[in-house]
Tab-separated table of C-alpha atoms in Angstrom:
chain	number	residue	atom	x	y	z
M	1084	MET	CA	-18.765	-2.153	-45.677
M	1085	GLN	CA	-14.989	-2.123	-44.912
M	1086	SER	CA	-13.342	-5.316	-45.369
M	1087	ASP	CA	-12.266	-6.680	-41.971
M	1088	LEU	CA	-13.460	-4.244	-40.339
M	1089	ASN	CA	-15.567	-6.530	-37.718
M	1090	GLU	CA	-12.912	-9.101	-37.482
M	1091	LEU	CA	-10.293	-5.823	-36.457
M	1092	ILE	CA	-13.169	-4.578	-33.919
M	1093	GLY	CA	-13.355	-8.352	-32.759
M	1094	LEU	CA	-9.639	-7.860	-32.589
M	1095	GLN	CA	-9.510	-4.617	-30.509
M	1096	VAL	CA	-11.988	-5.746	-28.222
M	1097	CYS	CA	-9.909	-9.014	-27.368
M	1098	ASP	CA	-6.482	-7.356	-26.927
M	1099	GLY	CA	-8.441	-4.818	-24.642
M	1100	GLU	CA	-9.356	-8.010	-22.787
M	1101	ILE	CA	-5.844	-9.483	-22.973
M	1102	ALA	CA	-4.499	-5.881	-21.418
M	1103	ARG	CA	-7.301	-6.268	-18.572
M	1104	LEU	CA	-7.032	-9.289	-17.430
M	1105	SER	CA	-3.038	-9.466	-17.609
M	1106	THR	CA	-2.901	-5.575	-15.819
M	1107	GLU	CA	-5.376	-7.743	-13.106
M	1108	ILE	CA	-2.696	-9.848	-12.923
M	1109	ALA	CA	-0.205	-8.085	-12.290
M	1110	GLY	CA	-1.239	-5.746	-9.816
M	1111	LEU	CA	-2.090	-8.703	-7.145
M	1112	PRO	CA	1.191	-8.473	-5.768
M	1113	ALA	CA	1.062	-4.805	-5.198
M	1114	LYS	CA	-2.731	-5.643	-3.345
M	1115	ILE	CA	-1.381	-8.192	-1.315
M	1116	ALA	CA	2.210	-6.430	-0.765
M	1117	ALA	CA	0.278	-3.081	0.692
M	1118	ILE	CA	-1.793	-5.396	3.398
M	1119	GLU	CA	0.997	-6.728	4.674
M	1120	ALA	CA	2.297	-3.188	5.033
M	1121	ALA	CA	-0.534	-2.375	6.840
M	1122	LEU	CA	-0.512	-5.718	9.135
M	1123	ALA	CA	3.074	-5.528	9.765
M	1124	ALA	CA	2.624	-1.612	10.845
M	1125	ALA	CA	-0.418	-2.890	13.285
M	1126	ARG	CA	1.991	-5.282	14.832
M	1127	GLY	CA	4.574	-2.599	15.198
M	1128	ALA	CA	1.827	-0.427	16.825
M	1129	LEU	CA	1.252	-3.227	19.174
M	1130	ALA	CA	4.823	-4.281	20.009
M	1131	LYS	CA	5.970	-0.739	20.753
M	1132	SER	CA	2.604	-0.601	23.109
M	1133	GLU	CA	3.616	-4.297	24.840
M	1134	ALA	CA	6.754	-2.290	25.322
M	1135	GLY	CA	5.613	0.653	26.488
M	1136	LEU	CA	3.806	-1.067	29.128
M	1137	LYS	CA	6.671	-2.905	30.500
M	1138	THR	CA	9.048	0.134	30.723
M	1139	GLU	CA	6.095	2.008	32.156
M	1140	GLU	CA	5.431	-1.073	34.942
M	1141	ALA	CA	9.191	-1.117	35.470
M	1142	ALA	CA	9.107	2.384	36.726
M	1143	ARG	CA	6.457	2.386	38.389
M	1144	ARG	CA	7.798	-0.886	40.496
M	1145	SER	CA	11.254	0.830	40.972
M	1146	GLN	CA	9.540	4.135	41.891
M	1147	GLU	CA	7.877	2.301	44.451
M	1148	SER	CA	10.616	0.716	46.175
M	1149	ASP	CA	12.264	4.315	45.915
M	1150	VAL	CA	9.862	5.774	48.173
M	1151	LYS	CA	9.563	2.935	50.464
M	1152	ASP	CA	13.060	3.350	50.953
M	1153	HIS	CA	12.660	6.764	51.302
M	1154	GLN	CA	9.803	6.352	54.024
M	1155	LEU	CA	11.948	3.909	56.019
M	1156	LYS	CA	14.800	7.054	56.001
M	1157	ILE	CA	12.069	9.655	57.357
M	1158	LYS	CA	11.399	6.884	59.899
M	1159	LYS	CA	15.433	6.094	61.201
M	1160	TYR	CA	15.644	9.742	61.276
M	1161	ARG	CA	12.344	10.220	63.537
M	1162	THR	CA	13.587	7.685	65.688
M	1163	HIS	CA	17.305	9.556	65.764
M	1164	MET	CA	15.516	12.920	66.707
M	1165	ASP	CA	14.627	11.125	70.101
M	1166	THR	CA	18.281	11.447	70.651
M	1167	VAL	CA	19.764	14.139	69.683
M	1168	GLN	CA	22.132	16.331	71.335
M	1169	ASN	CA	21.575	20.192	70.066
M	1170	ASP	CA	20.432	21.875	67.880
M	1171	ALA	CA	22.364	21.543	64.962
M	1172	GLN	CA	22.073	17.836	64.647
M	1173	LEU	CA	18.129	18.160	64.615
M	1174	LYS	CA	17.829	20.578	61.518
M	1175	ALA	CA	20.139	18.210	60.460
M	1176	LEU	CA	17.552	15.872	61.109
M	1177	GLU	CA	14.678	17.711	60.340
M	1178	HIS	CA	16.262	18.776	56.709
M	1179	GLU	CA	16.940	15.493	55.798
M	1180	ILE	CA	13.106	14.645	56.458
M	1181	ALA	CA	12.312	16.932	54.834
M	1182	PHE	CA	14.376	15.878	51.379
M	1183	ALA	CA	13.211	12.576	51.630
M	1184	GLU	CA	9.213	14.091	51.626
M	1185	LYS	CA	10.066	15.961	48.970
M	1186	THR	CA	11.561	13.186	46.936
M	1187	ILE	CA	8.622	10.732	47.965
M	1188	ALA	CA	6.425	13.746	46.565
M	1189	SER	CA	8.136	13.624	43.022
M	1190	LEU	CA	8.010	9.792	42.821
M	1191	GLU	CA	4.532	9.958	43.466
M	1192	ASP	CA	3.753	12.251	40.503
M	1193	ALA	CA	6.147	10.395	38.825
M	1194	GLU	CA	4.025	7.203	39.534
M	1195	LEU	CA	0.552	8.815	38.224
M	1196	GLU	CA	2.532	10.346	35.240
M	1197	SER	CA	3.332	6.710	34.570
M	1198	MET	CA	-0.074	5.264	35.159
M	1199	GLU	CA	-1.458	7.906	32.839
M	1200	LYS	CA	1.154	6.492	30.257
M	1201	THR	CA	-0.142	2.987	31.299
M	1202	GLU	CA	-3.567	3.505	30.362
M	1203	GLY	CA	-2.451	5.401	27.014
M	1204	TYR	CA	-0.240	1.822	26.718
M	1205	GLU	CA	-3.534	-0.199	26.893
M	1206	THR	CA	-5.939	1.841	24.752
M	1207	ALA	CA	-2.446	1.723	22.138
M	1208	LYS	CA	-2.660	-2.183	22.795
M	1209	LYS	CA	-6.305	-2.954	22.214
M	1210	SER	CA	-6.453	-0.326	19.318
M	1211	ALA	CA	-3.497	-2.383	17.595
M	1212	GLY	CA	-4.577	-5.531	18.415
M	1213	GLU	CA	-8.057	-4.993	16.800
M	1214	ASP	CA	-6.272	-3.638	13.896
M	1215	VAL	CA	-3.720	-6.436	13.492
M	1216	GLU	CA	-6.986	-9.058	13.320
M	1217	ASN	CA	-8.475	-7.121	10.864
M	1218	GLN	CA	-5.728	-6.889	8.812
M	1219	SER	CA	-4.313	-10.387	8.978
M	1220	THR	CA	-8.315	-11.513	7.959
M	1221	ILE	CA	-8.119	-8.645	5.277
M	1222	LEU	CA	-4.512	-10.129	3.507
M	1223	ALA	CA	-5.696	-14.192	4.349
M	1224	ARG	CA	-9.325	-13.159	2.243
M	1225	GLU	CA	-7.133	-11.482	-0.095
M	1226	GLN	CA	-4.254	-13.709	-0.514
M	1227	GLU	CA	-7.098	-16.535	-1.502
M	1228	ARG	CA	-9.263	-13.971	-3.692
M	1229	GLY	CA	-5.808	-13.271	-5.564
M	1230	ALA	CA	-5.071	-17.085	-6.065
M	1231	LEU	CA	-8.504	-17.143	-7.161
M	1232	VAL	CA	-8.268	-14.384	-10.011
M	1233	LYS	CA	-5.435	-15.442	-10.923
M	1234	SER	CA	-6.147	-18.582	-11.907
M	1235	SER	CA	-8.934	-17.570	-13.844
M	1236	ASN	CA	-7.461	-14.732	-15.445
M	1237	GLU	CA	-4.400	-16.766	-16.432
M	1238	ALA	CA	-7.324	-19.713	-17.831
M	1239	ARG	CA	-8.930	-16.900	-19.789
M	1240	LEU	CA	-6.130	-15.686	-21.551
M	1241	VAL	CA	-5.155	-18.724	-22.909
M	1242	LEU	CA	-8.564	-18.618	-24.871
M	1243	LEU	CA	-8.279	-15.011	-25.113
M	1244	ARG	CA	-4.892	-15.366	-27.247
M	1245	LYS	CA	-6.260	-18.577	-28.854
M	1246	GLU	CA	-9.053	-15.983	-30.384
M	1247	ARG	CA	-6.287	-13.041	-30.793
M	1248	GLU	CA	-4.635	-15.546	-33.221
M	1249	ARG	CA	-7.539	-16.533	-35.236
M	1250	LEU	CA	-8.915	-13.206	-35.966
M	1251	ARG	CA	-5.754	-11.619	-37.055
M	1252	ALA	CA	-5.679	-14.360	-39.297
M	1253	LEU	CA	-8.747	-13.364	-40.840
M	1254	VAL	CA	-7.268	-10.382	-41.371
M	1255	SER	CA	-5.476	-8.662	-44.523
M	1256	GLU	CA	-2.181	-8.071	-44.259
M	1257	LYS	CA	-2.255	-4.361	-44.991
M	1258	ALA	CA	-5.075	-3.281	-42.526
M	1259	LEU	CA	-3.398	-5.803	-39.797
M	1260	ALA	CA	0.017	-3.528	-40.101
M	1261	ASP	CA	-1.840	-0.494	-40.141
M	1262	TYR	CA	-3.574	-1.679	-36.655
M	1263	ASP	CA	-0.737	-2.654	-35.077
M	1264	ARG	CA	1.106	0.446	-36.206
M	1265	VAL	CA	-1.590	3.164	-34.558
M	1266	ALA	CA	-2.167	0.501	-31.542
M	1267	LYS	CA	1.467	0.351	-30.380
M	1268	ALA	CA	1.467	4.035	-30.072
M	1269	LYS	CA	-2.193	4.911	-29.314
M	1270	LYS	CA	-3.052	1.698	-27.095
M	1271	THR	CA	-6.201	0.939	-29.702
M	1272	GLY	CA	-6.230	1.345	-33.506
M	1273	LEU	CA	-9.842	1.562	-34.328
M	1274	ALA	CA	-12.273	4.399	-33.220
M	1275	ALA	CA	-16.016	4.353	-33.424
M	1276	ALA	CA	-17.112	8.402	-34.786
M	1277	TRP	CA	-20.223	9.594	-33.685
M	1278	ASP	CA	-21.692	13.262	-33.201
M	1279	GLN	CA	-19.225	13.216	-36.100
M	1280	LYS	CA	-16.337	13.075	-33.781
M	1281	CYS	CA	-14.153	10.642	-33.469
M	1282	SER	CA	-14.316	8.734	-29.966
M	1283	ALA	CA	-11.033	8.437	-29.256
M	1284	CYS	CA	-9.343	11.941	-28.987
M	1285	GLN	CA	-13.221	14.071	-29.653
M	1286	MET	CA	-11.761	15.787	-32.528
M	1287	MET	CA	-14.082	16.704	-35.440
M	1288	VAL	CA	-14.447	14.715	-38.891
M	1289	ARG	CA	-14.589	16.217	-41.813
M	1290	PRO	CA	-18.583	16.197	-43.415
M	1291	GLN	CA	-17.359	14.691	-46.741
M	1292	ARG	CA	-15.685	11.994	-44.405
M	1293	TRP	CA	-18.190	11.990	-42.028
M	1294	ASN	CA	-20.541	11.250	-45.195
M	1295	ASP	CA	-18.359	8.218	-46.644
M	1296	LEU	CA	-17.944	6.772	-43.130
M	1297	ARG	CA	-22.041	6.661	-42.804
M	1298	SER	CA	-22.374	4.932	-46.303
M	1299	ALA	CA	-22.902	1.302	-46.404
M	1300	ASP	CA	-21.234	1.439	-49.853
M	1301	ILE	CA	-17.741	3.084	-48.604
M	1302	GLU	CA	-14.848	0.448	-49.101
M	1303	THR	CA	-11.700	2.423	-48.060
M	1304	PRO	CA	-10.985	2.555	-45.014
M	1305	ILE	CA	-11.070	6.082	-42.728
M	1306	THR	CA	-8.857	7.600	-40.904
M	1307	CYS	CA	-8.948	9.815	-37.800
M	1308	GLU	CA	-6.866	12.708	-39.510
M	1309	THR	CA	-5.779	14.049	-35.723
M	1310	CYS	CA	-4.757	10.738	-34.014
M	1311	GLY	CA	-3.937	8.310	-37.105
M	1312	ARG	CA	-6.803	5.803	-36.258
M	1313	ARG	CA	-9.157	3.929	-38.343
M	1314	LEU	CA	-12.500	5.370	-38.298
M	1315	TYR	CA	-16.020	3.308	-38.378
M	1316	TYR	CA	-19.904	4.286	-38.002
M	1317	ASP	CA	-21.692	2.367	-35.655
M	1318	VAL	CA	-25.715	2.637	-35.563
M	1319	GLY	CA	-26.091	0.424	-32.295
M	1320	HIS	CA	-23.709	2.757	-30.368
M	1321	GLY	CA	-24.413	3.355	-26.515
M	1322	THR	CA	-26.665	0.050	-26.995
M	1323	ASN	CA	-25.810	-3.745	-26.275
M	1324	ALA	CA	-26.147	-3.988	-30.108
M	1325	SER	CA	-22.476	-1.314	-30.516
M	1326	LYS	CA	-20.324	-3.175	-32.913
M	1327	GLU	CA	-17.982	-3.404	-29.103
M	1328	ALA	CA	-20.665	-4.664	-27.480
M	1329	VAL	CA	-21.470	-7.497	-29.963
M	1330	ALA	CA	-17.466	-8.347	-30.029
M	1331	LEU	CA	-16.861	-8.241	-26.387
M	1332	LYS	CA	-20.480	-11.278	-26.088
M	1333	ALA	CA	-18.530	-12.994	-28.048
M	1334	LEU	CA	-15.458	-13.540	-25.841
M	1335	GLU	CA	-17.716	-13.832	-23.088
M	1336	GLU	CA	-19.050	-17.198	-24.705
M	1337	LEU	CA	-15.537	-18.796	-25.595
M	1338	ALA	CA	-16.061	-22.019	-23.853
């Protein structure tokens, strides 16, 4: 068996868990921000619908007042018709009455349009109000969940970083340097090999190197000729007995 291999596998799994938990913590603010943005948009929609309702209510009050004014004018004009002295005066009053009636009809049409707009704003207000309530609930829940995740992950990271240092201390300087160099460029420094392929880059492993990987007596590290990762053969691949699964289970059992 190649020396340092089990420790390096454990180290890589540990590094992967540290990266995963750190990324999860780093992503929490963005999730909160997205929900806050959705809540702000819902509140904006609610405010817009409420403003629209006020505008239409004010418009209808003005229209109703104008209708009453024109109705009074018509009443006054009809009264004056009884006292006109000639046809010219009568035609003038009839013209004013016709104009007032036409204006009233336009105002009443505008009132109907305003009522239709009001119905739309009321529907939008109800929908936006429900959205505000839902997003507020989601935000509170996500803030609580995020706080728990952050606390749990940070506590876990303390243990994982200690384990990482313990494992690094067990690996030879040369093997550790090679691992760090490749992992810095490729994110991982090791790769299991199966079906005569590197599991990381999927490139074929030459027959002799494949045979060497499968030999229990091989001591010299074998690297992938394509990606540079250190290769290892794992008879337990795809099962709970795989080397990565065993290493991950050991990490999960850390107190």
